[in-house]
mmCIF file of C-alpha atoms in Angstrom:
data_model
loop_
_atom_site.group_PDB
_atom_site.id
_atom_site.type_symbol
_atom_site.label_atom_id
_atom_site.label_comp_id
_atom_site.label_asym_id
_atom_site.label_seq_id
_atom_site.Cartn_x
_atom_site.Cartn_y
_atom_site.Cartn_z
ATOM 1 C CA MET A 1 130.224 78.242 -113.939
ATOM 2 C CA GLN A 2 132.318 78.381 -111.249
ATOM 3 C CA ILE A 3 131.215 78.102 -107.749
ATOM 4 C CA LEU A 4 132.974 79.786 -104.741
ATOM 5 C CA VAL A 5 133.160 77.819 -101.423
ATOM 6 C CA TYR A 6 134.096 79.934 -98.645
ATOM 7 C CA GLY A 7 135.213 77.617 -95.769
ATOM 8 C CA ALA A 8 138.141 75.183 -95.407
ATOM 9 C CA GLY A 9 136.684 73.433 -92.252
ATOM 10 C CA TYR A 10 134.530 70.585 -92.183
ATOM 11 C CA LEU A 11 131.454 71.343 -93.648
ATOM 12 C CA GLY A 12 133.313 73.841 -96.452
ATOM 13 C CA THR A 13 135.485 70.879 -97.287
ATOM 14 C CA VAL A 14 132.966 68.105 -97.597
ATOM 15 C CA LEU A 15 130.754 70.505 -99.577
ATOM 16 C CA SER A 16 133.121 71.626 -101.937
ATOM 17 C CA ALA A 17 134.152 68.299 -102.943
ATOM 18 C CA CYS A 18 130.665 66.719 -102.703
ATOM 19 C CA LEU A 19 129.307 69.926 -105.353
ATOM 20 C CA ALA A 20 132.544 69.066 -107.345
ATOM 21 C CA ASP A 21 131.352 65.504 -107.699
ATOM 22 C CA LEU A 22 128.098 66.852 -109.472
ATOM 23 C CA GLY A 23 130.314 68.215 -112.329
ATOM 24 C CA THR A 24 130.580 71.792 -111.823
ATOM 25 C CA PRO A 25 133.972 73.805 -111.231
ATOM 26 C CA ILE A 26 134.536 74.514 -107.475
ATOM 27 C CA VAL A 27 137.197 76.699 -105.877
ATOM 28 C CA CYS A 28 137.369 76.501 -102.100
ATOM 29 C CA CYS A 29 138.331 79.936 -100.219
ATOM 30 C CA ASP A 30 139.225 80.544 -96.627
ATOM 31 C CA SER A 31 141.184 83.620 -95.200
ATOM 32 C CA ALA A 32 142.991 81.212 -93.357
ATOM 33 C CA GLU A 33 145.712 80.158 -96.007
ATOM 34 C CA ASP A 34 147.478 77.137 -93.908
ATOM 35 C CA LYS A 35 144.200 75.300 -94.234
ATOM 36 C CA ILE A 36 143.890 76.132 -98.082
ATOM 37 C CA LEU A 37 147.607 75.262 -98.577
ATOM 38 C CA ASN A 38 147.271 72.026 -96.267
ATOM 39 C CA LEU A 39 144.101 71.236 -98.482
ATOM 40 C CA ALA A 40 146.386 71.969 -102.025
ATOM 41 C CA ARG A 41 148.897 69.530 -100.567
ATOM 42 C CA GLY A 42 146.318 66.710 -100.187
ATOM 43 C CA GLN A 43 146.527 67.302 -96.392
ATOM 44 C CA ILE A 44 142.530 66.742 -95.161
ATOM 45 C CA ALA A 45 142.219 67.867 -91.069
ATOM 46 C CA PHE A 46 140.016 65.313 -90.764
ATOM 47 C CA TYR A 47 138.761 61.808 -91.484
ATOM 48 C CA GLU A 48 135.399 61.222 -93.282
ATOM 49 C CA ARG A 49 134.385 58.315 -94.945
ATOM 50 C CA ASN A 50 134.857 58.157 -99.012
ATOM 51 C CA LEU A 51 135.520 61.722 -98.603
ATOM 52 C CA GLU A 52 139.722 61.373 -99.779
ATOM 53 C CA GLU A 53 138.198 59.662 -102.748
ATOM 54 C CA ILE A 54 136.046 62.159 -104.057
ATOM 55 C CA ILE A 55 138.865 64.737 -103.084
ATOM 56 C CA ARG A 56 141.179 63.665 -105.408
ATOM 57 C CA ARG A 57 138.716 62.590 -108.294
ATOM 58 C CA ASN A 58 137.877 65.741 -108.434
ATOM 59 C CA GLU A 59 141.026 67.430 -108.180
ATOM 60 C CA ARG A 60 142.471 65.263 -110.894
ATOM 61 C CA ALA A 61 139.757 66.169 -113.188
ATOM 62 C CA GLY A 62 140.409 69.776 -112.589
ATOM 63 C CA ARG A 63 136.952 70.574 -110.814
ATOM 64 C CA LEU A 64 138.301 71.229 -107.728
ATOM 65 C CA THR A 65 140.855 73.813 -106.706
ATOM 66 C CA TYR A 66 141.679 75.833 -103.779
ATOM 67 C CA SER A 67 142.291 79.286 -102.907
ATOM 68 C CA SER A 68 143.101 82.057 -100.686
ATOM 69 C CA GLU A 69 142.608 84.957 -103.250
ATOM 70 C CA ILE A 70 139.001 85.789 -101.961
ATOM 71 C CA GLU A 71 138.234 88.675 -103.360
ATOM 72 C CA ALA A 72 139.308 87.403 -107.019
ATOM 73 C CA GLN A 73 137.732 84.720 -106.710
ATOM 74 C CA ALA A 74 133.981 86.220 -105.932
ATOM 75 C CA ALA A 75 134.597 88.616 -108.443
ATOM 76 C CA ARG A 76 134.181 85.785 -111.174
ATOM 77 C CA SER A 77 131.684 82.998 -109.206
ATOM 78 C CA PRO A 78 127.946 83.771 -109.835
ATOM 79 C CA VAL A 79 127.128 81.552 -107.219
ATOM 80 C CA ILE A 80 128.957 81.649 -103.432
ATOM 81 C CA TYR A 81 128.324 79.040 -100.449
ATOM 82 C CA LEU A 82 129.262 80.413 -96.998
ATOM 83 C CA ALA A 83 130.049 77.241 -95.308
ATOM 84 C CA GLN A 84 132.485 77.918 -92.429
ATOM 85 C CA ASP A 85 132.347 76.172 -89.049
ATOM 86 C CA ASP A 86 132.195 79.150 -87.264
ATOM 87 C CA ALA A 87 129.094 81.046 -87.460
ATOM 88 C CA SER A 88 130.303 84.235 -85.586
ATOM 89 C CA GLU A 89 131.636 85.782 -88.515
ATOM 90 C CA THR A 90 129.161 84.651 -90.906
ATOM 91 C CA GLU A 91 127.973 88.433 -91.446
ATOM 92 C CA ALA A 92 131.129 90.176 -91.734
ATOM 93 C CA ILE A 93 132.062 87.084 -94.379
ATOM 94 C CA ALA A 94 129.092 87.775 -96.477
ATOM 95 C CA THR A 95 129.628 91.612 -96.463
ATOM 96 C CA ARG A 96 133.190 91.078 -97.407
ATOM 97 C CA LEU A 97 132.289 88.441 -100.401
ATOM 98 C CA ALA A 98 129.438 90.614 -101.704
ATOM 99 C CA SER A 99 131.494 93.819 -101.946
ATOM 100 C CA SER A 100 134.001 91.923 -104.890
ATOM 101 C CA ALA A 101 131.075 89.801 -106.057
ATOM 102 C CA LEU A 102 128.911 90.720 -109.622
ATOM 103 C CA PRO A 103 125.544 92.291 -109.472
ATOM 104 C CA GLY A 104 123.028 89.231 -109.117
ATOM 105 C CA THR A 105 125.517 87.003 -107.918
ATOM 106 C CA LEU A 106 123.341 83.897 -105.444
ATOM 107 C CA MET A 107 124.624 83.768 -102.213
ATOM 108 C CA LEU A 108 123.772 80.679 -99.932
ATOM 109 C CA ILE A 109 124.038 80.492 -96.382
ATOM 110 C CA CYS A 110 125.081 76.781 -95.281
ATOM 111 C CA THR A 111 126.783 77.724 -91.961
ATOM 112 C CA PRO A 112 124.419 76.785 -89.070
ATOM 113 C CA THR A 113 123.190 80.251 -88.229
ATOM 114 C CA ALA A 114 120.727 81.487 -85.768
ATOM 115 C CA VAL A 115 117.094 82.311 -86.976
ATOM 116 C CA GLY A 116 117.068 85.438 -88.931
ATOM 117 C CA THR A 117 120.889 85.888 -90.445
ATOM 118 C CA ALA A 118 120.175 85.779 -93.944
ATOM 119 C CA THR A 119 117.282 88.287 -93.420
ATOM 120 C CA ARG A 120 119.849 90.430 -91.786
ATOM 121 C CA ILE A 121 122.383 89.838 -94.132
ATOM 122 C CA THR A 122 119.929 90.917 -96.966
ATOM 123 C CA GLN A 123 119.198 94.248 -95.443
ATOM 124 C CA THR A 124 122.893 94.911 -94.746
ATOM 125 C CA LEU A 125 123.615 94.333 -98.548
ATOM 126 C CA ASN A 126 120.634 96.631 -99.474
ATOM 127 C CA LYS A 127 121.831 99.413 -97.472
ATOM 128 C CA LEU A 128 125.149 98.858 -99.289
ATOM 129 C CA GLY A 129 123.692 98.896 -102.682
ATOM 130 C CA ARG A 130 124.947 95.481 -103.275
ATOM 131 C CA GLU A 131 122.391 93.648 -105.693
ATOM 132 C CA ILE A 132 122.776 90.002 -104.275
ATOM 133 C CA THR A 133 120.108 87.204 -103.554
ATOM 134 C CA VAL A 134 120.680 85.559 -100.442
ATOM 135 C CA VAL A 135 119.453 82.211 -99.764
ATOM 136 C CA ALA A 136 119.201 80.347 -96.244
ATOM 137 C CA HIS A 137 120.300 76.983 -97.609
ATOM 138 C CA PRO A 138 120.770 74.412 -94.280
ATOM 139 C CA VAL A 139 122.808 71.286 -95.410
ATOM 140 C CA SER A 140 122.356 68.191 -93.149
ATOM 141 C CA LEU A 141 125.421 66.168 -92.926
ATOM 142 C CA THR A 142 126.472 64.439 -90.390
ATOM 143 C CA GLU A 143 130.023 62.974 -89.382
ATOM 144 C CA GLY A 144 130.466 59.356 -90.480
ATOM 145 C CA CYS A 145 128.155 59.440 -93.044
ATOM 146 C CA ALA A 146 128.281 62.942 -94.647
ATOM 147 C CA VAL A 147 129.097 62.169 -98.205
ATOM 148 C CA GLU A 148 126.118 60.043 -98.301
ATOM 149 C CA ASP A 149 123.637 62.640 -96.599
ATOM 150 C CA PHE A 150 124.751 64.556 -99.429
ATOM 151 C CA ASN A 151 124.335 62.298 -102.270
ATOM 152 C CA TRP A 152 120.954 61.253 -101.100
ATOM 153 C CA PRO A 153 119.529 63.665 -98.932
ATOM 154 C CA ASP A 154 116.212 63.846 -97.238
ATOM 155 C CA ARG A 155 115.245 66.791 -98.937
ATOM 156 C CA LEU A 156 116.637 69.868 -100.278
ATOM 157 C CA LEU A 157 115.831 73.282 -98.170
ATOM 158 C CA PHE A 158 116.045 76.704 -99.695
ATOM 159 C CA GLY A 159 114.914 79.866 -97.985
ATOM 160 C CA THR A 160 113.829 82.461 -100.261
ATOM 161 C CA ASN A 161 111.163 84.233 -102.511
ATOM 162 C CA SER A 162 113.304 84.551 -105.708
ATOM 163 C CA ALA A 163 112.165 82.271 -108.276
ATOM 164 C CA SER A 164 115.453 82.882 -110.471
ATOM 165 C CA ALA A 165 117.507 81.877 -107.795
ATOM 166 C CA ILE A 166 115.637 78.397 -107.013
ATOM 167 C CA SER A 167 115.763 77.759 -110.960
ATOM 168 C CA ALA A 168 119.577 78.199 -110.799
ATOM 169 C CA LEU A 169 119.653 75.996 -107.775
ATOM 170 C CA LYS A 170 117.768 73.286 -109.416
ATOM 171 C CA ILE A 171 120.400 73.259 -112.245
ATOM 172 C CA ILE A 172 123.163 73.184 -109.740
ATOM 173 C CA TYR A 173 121.271 70.147 -107.847
ATOM 174 C CA ARG A 174 120.089 68.518 -110.868
ATOM 175 C CA PRO A 175 121.296 64.935 -110.555
ATOM 176 C CA LEU A 176 119.488 65.073 -106.925
ATOM 177 C CA VAL A 177 116.430 66.690 -108.300
ATOM 178 C CA MET A 178 116.025 64.108 -111.152
ATOM 179 C CA ARG A 179 116.662 61.169 -108.584
ATOM 180 C CA GLY A 180 113.256 62.399 -107.115
ATOM 181 C CA THR A 181 114.732 64.422 -103.869
ATOM 182 C CA PRO A 182 111.828 66.686 -102.897
ATOM 183 C CA VAL A 183 112.675 70.469 -103.008
ATOM 184 C CA ILE A 184 111.374 72.532 -100.349
ATOM 185 C CA VAL A 185 111.144 76.380 -100.695
ATOM 186 C CA THR A 186 110.211 78.462 -97.817
ATOM 187 C CA SER A 187 110.977 81.570 -96.207
ATOM 188 C CA PRO A 188 114.671 82.011 -94.649
ATOM 189 C CA GLU A 189 113.652 81.972 -91.377
ATOM 190 C CA THR A 190 111.599 78.950 -91.509
ATOM 191 C CA ALA A 191 114.704 77.276 -93.267
ATOM 192 C CA GLU A 192 117.165 78.205 -90.492
ATOM 193 C CA LEU A 193 114.229 76.970 -87.996
ATOM 194 C CA VAL A 194 114.045 73.664 -89.542
ATOM 195 C CA ARG A 195 117.726 72.785 -88.855
ATOM 196 C CA GLU A 196 117.683 73.674 -85.065
ATOM 197 C CA ALA A 197 114.287 72.229 -84.703
ATOM 198 C CA ALA A 198 115.419 69.056 -86.481
ATOM 199 C CA THR A 199 118.388 68.580 -84.002
ATOM 200 C CA ALA A 200 116.144 69.463 -81.244
ATOM 201 C CA PHE A 201 113.751 66.553 -82.414
ATOM 202 C CA ILE A 202 116.793 64.199 -82.556
ATOM 203 C CA ALA A 203 117.427 65.232 -78.921
ATOM 204 C CA THR A 204 114.054 64.233 -78.056
ATOM 205 C CA LYS A 205 114.403 60.872 -79.803
ATOM 206 C CA ILE A 206 117.275 60.153 -78.424
ATOM 207 C CA SER A 207 116.619 61.062 -74.394
ATOM 208 C CA PHE A 208 113.228 59.228 -75.095
ATOM 209 C CA ILE A 209 114.941 55.848 -76.164
ATOM 210 C CA ASN A 210 117.288 56.274 -72.922
ATOM 211 C CA GLU A 211 114.480 56.532 -70.638
ATOM 212 C CA MET A 212 113.169 53.882 -72.080
ATOM 213 C CA ALA A 213 116.241 51.831 -71.401
ATOM 214 C CA GLU A 214 116.690 52.404 -67.993
ATOM 215 C CA LEU A 215 112.707 51.279 -67.705
ATOM 216 C CA CYS A 216 113.766 47.943 -69.592
ATOM 217 C CA GLU A 217 116.251 47.404 -66.746
ATOM 218 C CA HIS A 218 113.711 47.630 -64.018
ATOM 219 C CA VAL A 219 111.362 45.089 -65.845
ATOM 220 C CA ASN A 220 113.413 42.714 -67.340
ATOM 221 C CA ALA A 221 112.772 44.414 -70.904
ATOM 222 C CA ASP A 222 115.302 44.170 -73.906
ATOM 223 C CA ALA A 223 116.092 47.802 -75.018
ATOM 224 C CA LEU A 224 117.955 46.310 -78.273
ATOM 225 C CA ASP A 225 114.613 44.193 -79.284
ATOM 226 C CA LEU A 226 112.462 47.364 -78.045
ATOM 227 C CA SER A 227 114.277 50.134 -79.999
ATOM 228 C CA LEU A 228 113.909 47.406 -83.566
ATOM 229 C CA ALA A 229 110.616 46.915 -83.160
ATOM 230 C CA LEU A 230 109.786 50.764 -82.689
ATOM 231 C CA GLY A 231 112.440 51.542 -85.369
ATOM 232 C CA LEU A 232 110.500 49.697 -87.727
ATOM 233 C CA ASP A 233 107.069 51.417 -87.231
ATOM 234 C CA LYS A 234 107.052 53.674 -90.442
ATOM 235 C CA ARG A 235 105.411 56.487 -87.853
ATOM 236 C CA ILE A 236 109.077 56.596 -86.399
ATOM 237 C CA ALA A 237 111.670 55.388 -88.432
ATOM 238 C CA PRO A 238 114.572 53.891 -86.916
ATOM 239 C CA ARG A 239 117.374 56.536 -87.181
ATOM 240 C CA CYS A 240 118.812 57.673 -84.123
ATOM 241 C CA LEU A 241 116.510 55.310 -82.156
ATOM 242 C CA GLN A 242 119.195 53.806 -80.027
ATOM 243 C CA ALA A 243 120.222 54.063 -76.402
ATOM 244 C CA GLY A 244 123.828 55.162 -75.567
ATOM 245 C CA VAL A 245 125.787 57.557 -73.070
ATOM 246 C CA GLY A 246 123.992 60.489 -74.208
ATOM 247 C CA ILE A 247 123.159 63.294 -76.635
ATOM 248 C CA GLY A 248 126.757 64.268 -78.805
ATOM 249 C CA GLY A 249 127.772 66.063 -82.170
ATOM 250 C CA SER A 250 128.274 68.917 -83.904
ATOM 251 C CA PHE A 251 126.253 71.964 -83.372
ATOM 252 C CA VAL A 252 123.888 70.065 -81.076
ATOM 253 C CA GLU A 253 124.695 72.242 -77.738
ATOM 254 C CA SER A 254 124.522 75.184 -79.856
ATOM 255 C CA ASP A 255 121.313 74.294 -81.852
ATOM 256 C CA ILE A 256 119.293 73.490 -78.608
ATOM 257 C CA SER A 257 120.397 76.394 -76.894
ATOM 258 C CA SER A 258 119.898 78.564 -79.824
ATOM 259 C CA LEU A 259 116.168 76.824 -80.308
ATOM 260 C CA THR A 260 115.500 77.397 -76.622
ATOM 261 C CA SER A 261 116.835 81.164 -76.377
ATOM 262 C CA LEU A 262 114.753 82.080 -79.413
ATOM 263 C CA ALA A 263 111.568 80.418 -77.804
ATOM 264 C CA GLN A 264 112.080 82.134 -74.355
ATOM 265 C CA ARG A 265 112.579 85.643 -76.489
ATOM 266 C CA ASN A 266 109.020 84.866 -77.820
ATOM 267 C CA GLY A 267 107.408 83.949 -74.495
ATOM 268 C CA VAL A 268 107.300 79.988 -75.382
ATOM 269 C CA GLU A 269 108.600 77.497 -73.184
ATOM 270 C CA LEU A 270 109.535 74.230 -74.553
ATOM 271 C CA LYS A 271 108.997 71.849 -71.850
ATOM 272 C CA MET A 272 110.185 68.815 -74.249
ATOM 273 C CA LEU A 273 113.324 70.196 -75.027
ATOM 274 C CA ALA A 274 114.345 70.977 -71.676
ATOM 275 C CA ALA A 275 113.631 67.612 -70.669
ATOM 276 C CA ALA A 276 115.461 66.051 -73.657
ATOM 277 C CA LYS A 277 118.569 68.162 -72.126
ATOM 278 C CA SER A 278 117.986 67.104 -68.812
ATOM 279 C CA VAL A 279 117.737 63.519 -69.836
ATOM 280 C CA SER A 280 120.563 63.511 -71.683
ATOM 281 C CA GLN A 281 122.548 64.766 -68.568
ATOM 282 C CA GLN A 282 120.938 62.110 -66.410
ATOM 283 C CA HIS A 283 121.719 58.963 -68.274
ATOM 284 C CA ALA A 284 125.051 60.236 -68.882
ATOM 285 C CA GLN A 285 125.437 60.105 -64.849
ATOM 286 C CA ARG A 286 123.546 57.065 -64.558
ATOM 287 C CA THR A 287 126.253 55.255 -67.367
ATOM 288 C CA MET A 288 128.961 55.994 -64.773
ATOM 289 C CA ARG A 289 126.594 54.144 -62.139
ATOM 290 C CA ARG A 290 126.380 51.362 -64.474
ATOM 291 C CA ILE A 291 130.206 51.164 -64.181
ATOM 292 C CA ALA A 292 129.977 51.045 -60.462
ATOM 293 C CA GLU A 293 127.966 48.167 -60.725
ATOM 294 C CA VAL A 294 130.959 46.210 -61.969
ATOM 295 C CA VAL A 295 133.619 48.293 -60.975
ATOM 296 C CA PRO A 296 132.745 49.433 -57.443
ATOM 297 C CA THR A 297 135.280 51.679 -57.064
ATOM 298 C CA LEU A 298 137.528 53.513 -59.849
ATOM 299 C CA GLN A 299 139.957 55.066 -57.704
ATOM 300 C CA ASN A 300 143.342 53.710 -59.726
ATOM 301 C CA LYS A 301 141.641 51.277 -61.421
ATOM 302 C CA ARG A 302 142.715 50.793 -64.863
ATOM 303 C CA VAL A 303 140.110 51.363 -67.558
ATOM 304 C CA GLY A 304 140.022 50.829 -71.165
ATOM 305 C CA LEU A 305 137.885 53.270 -73.226
ATOM 306 C CA LEU A 306 137.354 51.811 -76.909
ATOM 307 C CA GLY A 307 136.038 54.817 -79.556
ATOM 308 C CA LEU A 308 136.518 58.450 -78.616
ATOM 309 C CA ALA A 309 134.733 60.009 -82.303
ATOM 310 C CA MET A 310 131.013 60.804 -81.256
ATOM 311 C CA LYS A 311 130.275 58.552 -84.002
ATOM 312 C CA PRO A 312 131.810 55.995 -86.183
ATOM 313 C CA HIS A 313 132.984 56.467 -89.360
ATOM 314 C CA THR A 314 134.204 59.853 -88.609
ATOM 315 C CA SER A 315 137.259 61.750 -86.527
ATOM 316 C CA SER A 316 135.047 64.331 -85.291
ATOM 317 C CA VAL A 317 135.140 64.553 -81.549
ATOM 318 C CA VAL A 318 133.058 67.620 -81.222
ATOM 319 C CA GLY A 319 130.171 67.207 -78.626
ATOM 320 C CA SER A 320 131.573 63.683 -78.213
ATOM 321 C CA ALA A 321 129.769 61.439 -75.293
ATOM 322 C CA ALA A 322 132.964 59.290 -75.252
ATOM 323 C CA VAL A 323 135.145 62.256 -74.358
ATOM 324 C CA ALA A 324 132.997 63.270 -71.546
ATOM 325 C CA LEU A 325 132.823 60.001 -70.747
ATOM 326 C CA ALA A 326 136.636 59.680 -70.220
ATOM 327 C CA ARG A 327 136.723 62.992 -68.527
ATOM 328 C CA GLN A 328 134.163 61.403 -65.844
ATOM 329 C CA LEU A 329 136.272 58.128 -65.416
ATOM 330 C CA ALA A 330 139.262 59.941 -64.765
ATOM 331 C CA GLU A 331 137.733 62.394 -62.520
ATOM 332 C CA ASN A 332 136.861 59.569 -60.538
ATOM 333 C CA GLY A 333 140.201 58.410 -60.251
ATOM 334 C CA ALA A 334 140.469 55.751 -63.164
ATOM 335 C CA LEU A 335 143.556 55.567 -65.213
ATOM 336 C CA VAL A 336 142.361 55.753 -68.558
ATOM 337 C CA ARG A 337 143.646 53.780 -71.451
ATOM 338 C CA ALA A 338 141.860 54.931 -74.550
ATOM 339 C CA TYR A 339 141.852 53.830 -78.757
ATOM 340 C CA ASP A 340 139.931 55.240 -81.605
ATOM 341 C CA PRO A 341 140.763 54.160 -85.568
ATOM 342 C CA PHE A 342 140.550 57.679 -86.607
ATOM 343 C CA ALA A 343 139.807 60.582 -83.814
ATOM 344 C CA MET A 344 142.877 60.089 -81.602
ATOM 345 C CA ILE A 345 144.767 63.638 -83.062
ATOM 346 C CA GLN A 346 141.604 65.750 -82.233
ATOM 347 C CA ALA A 347 141.227 63.713 -79.134
ATOM 348 C CA GLU A 348 144.515 64.406 -77.568
ATOM 349 C CA GLN A 349 143.536 68.022 -77.915
ATOM 350 C CA GLU A 350 140.730 67.646 -75.846
ATOM 351 C CA LEU A 351 142.195 64.707 -73.501
ATOM 352 C CA GLU A 352 146.161 65.859 -73.123
ATOM 353 C CA HIS A 353 146.920 64.599 -69.699
ATOM 354 C CA VAL A 354 143.953 62.735 -69.029
ATOM 355 C CA VAL A 355 143.955 59.597 -70.485
ATOM 356 C CA SER A 356 147.153 57.528 -72.050
ATOM 357 C CA PHE A 357 146.219 56.970 -76.123
ATOM 358 C CA CYS A 358 146.842 53.805 -77.463
ATOM 359 C CA ASP A 359 147.586 52.253 -80.903
ATOM 360 C CA SER A 360 145.114 49.909 -80.978
ATOM 361 C CA ALA A 361 142.030 48.368 -78.645
ATOM 362 C CA TYR A 362 144.476 45.120 -77.876
ATOM 363 C CA MET A 363 146.834 47.618 -76.064
ATOM 364 C CA ALA A 364 144.055 49.584 -74.829
ATOM 365 C CA ALA A 365 142.851 46.265 -73.303
ATOM 366 C CA GLU A 366 146.163 45.277 -71.660
ATOM 367 C CA GLY A 367 145.869 45.031 -67.679
ATOM 368 C CA VAL A 368 142.636 46.482 -67.165
ATOM 369 C CA ASP A 369 139.821 46.325 -64.397
ATOM 370 C CA ALA A 370 136.965 47.254 -67.238
ATOM 371 C CA LEU A 371 137.060 47.689 -70.980
ATOM 372 C CA ILE A 372 134.266 49.891 -71.993
ATOM 373 C CA LEU A 373 133.201 50.150 -75.462
ATOM 374 C CA ALA A 374 132.040 54.269 -76.076
ATOM 375 C CA THR A 375 131.571 54.178 -79.712
ATOM 376 C CA GLY A 376 130.531 51.602 -82.315
ATOM 377 C CA TRP A 377 133.542 51.110 -84.527
ATOM 378 C CA PRO A 378 132.168 48.061 -86.634
ATOM 379 C CA GLU A 379 135.850 46.605 -86.284
ATOM 380 C CA PHE A 380 134.831 46.782 -82.557
ATOM 381 C CA ARG A 381 132.252 43.971 -82.937
ATOM 382 C CA SER A 382 135.328 41.679 -84.665
ATOM 383 C CA LEU A 383 137.871 41.846 -82.116
ATOM 384 C CA ASP A 384 139.413 38.415 -81.114
ATOM 385 C CA PHE A 385 137.946 38.649 -77.637
ATOM 386 C CA ALA A 386 139.457 35.426 -76.981
ATOM 387 C CA LYS A 387 142.911 37.326 -76.987
ATOM 388 C CA VAL A 388 141.419 40.036 -75.498
ATOM 389 C CA LYS A 389 140.487 38.093 -72.492
ATOM 390 C CA THR A 390 144.298 36.783 -71.793
ATOM 391 C CA LEU A 391 145.030 40.794 -71.965
ATOM 392 C CA VAL A 392 142.909 41.837 -69.328
ATOM 393 C CA ARG A 393 143.060 42.181 -65.671
ATOM 394 C CA SER A 394 139.263 41.491 -64.959
ATOM 395 C CA PRO A 395 137.096 40.221 -67.368
ATOM 396 C CA VAL A 396 134.395 42.910 -67.650
ATOM 397 C CA ILE A 397 132.977 44.501 -70.641
ATOM 398 C CA VAL A 398 130.522 47.723 -70.231
ATOM 399 C CA ASP A 399 129.170 47.761 -73.815
ATOM 400 C CA THR A 400 127.310 51.439 -74.441
ATOM 401 C CA LYS A 401 126.425 50.859 -77.802
ATOM 402 C CA ASN A 402 124.715 47.265 -77.110
ATOM 403 C CA MET A 403 126.651 46.223 -80.388
ATOM 404 C CA LEU A 404 128.554 43.324 -79.272
ATOM 405 C CA ASP A 405 127.449 39.259 -78.708
ATOM 406 C CA CYS A 406 126.709 39.573 -75.120
ATOM 407 C CA GLU A 407 125.929 35.480 -75.112
ATOM 408 C CA ARG A 408 129.299 34.629 -76.881
ATOM 409 C CA LEU A 409 131.178 37.196 -74.578
ATOM 410 C CA ARG A 410 129.669 35.378 -71.574
ATOM 411 C CA ILE A 411 130.359 31.805 -72.702
ATOM 412 C CA LEU A 412 133.980 33.275 -72.904
ATOM 413 C CA GLY A 413 133.901 34.019 -69.447
ATOM 414 C CA PHE A 414 133.158 37.708 -69.762
ATOM 415 C CA GLU A 415 131.398 39.780 -67.411
ATOM 416 C CA TYR A 416 128.762 41.629 -70.038
ATOM 417 C CA LEU A 417 127.076 44.840 -68.921
ATOM 418 C CA GLY A 418 124.915 46.827 -72.000
ATOM 419 C CA ILE A 419 122.262 49.615 -71.790
ATOM 420 C CA GLY A 420 119.003 48.464 -70.802
ATOM 421 C CA ARG A 421 119.506 45.164 -71.806
ATOM 422 C CA GLY A 422 117.662 43.454 -68.636
ATOM 423 C CA HIS A 423 119.544 40.319 -67.754
ATOM 424 C CA ALA A 424 119.981 39.472 -71.854
#
């Protein structure tokens, strides 16, 4: 059985590779022929940990191929995944693929779409006389650990009332099902709402710990220890409970806006969600005020920025708080020198003429009045800070991720400033 994955962007590229790794022949299709050609040539447009190895392995095994012949591939694929990054054309693409698909084809909507999309697609296809089973299938893949998220998911979520569709999907995901991954079957609307609600809940968690970090600074508590203690509480769990510059990541803004609009249309006021968004914006501004504590004026001051990706282990800068910080620094007159291990190309598109891009962390530190760690890449923790001390103009480090050894840095003569660290 061949499976078609439509989408040669981030979601489609990851999903097609990981599905092929489960043992099923996959063809990844897209109407953008340049994207397909680049993938066929082995050129991946972004970095994602472990992804290149999986793609190469499955290409060699013949389980993963790429094609721009959309209609022809749809006609011989009993299962079709819609996994393009842009949700605006989802219904049009579904209709186009369904026009060539065989009766009984299973179509899964993985692209982040608004609540009600799967049902509308089903109604449209019914009017056209197409016997296609549409399933809302949100896939939770986060940049930097997308491969791990696919292979070790918290759950498999399917929005459908078709028993035959669920049986077919359990066969596709058999390795994950046999591993004990919970399978949740619900209505399409509920499945679509789960994705947006999960994003909103994570935003609330991050905003909460950022508020606690500010409180820590006033009562001489340590946000790092607080996060560890709260994260070990079995009612909370540790993921996404770390203070930082603010909320960021793919689809966060759109998910929050979509969920807010949905609530407003139904006369429901989401006070916590509005508060989470407001706190995130205020916290980003407060980070600038914290920087001002060690660099009173940024006008014509050189600032080194370590990290531009929205999180470590990915090249994505979509919604990156580090990119937003770079803009704020530049707007306040700073001359920003930036470095990121994998996100430089994507960041250049966002920050052209805004920052100077460097080839290494050490180059970013040369002659700066302050060095800011903005993305938690592990390699930044192992920098030779004695060498860094000889490169900077002023030995000031602002650690927005609380990942550096503040005691060691202070022994070396740095002025260290963390987020919510009190006098640590």
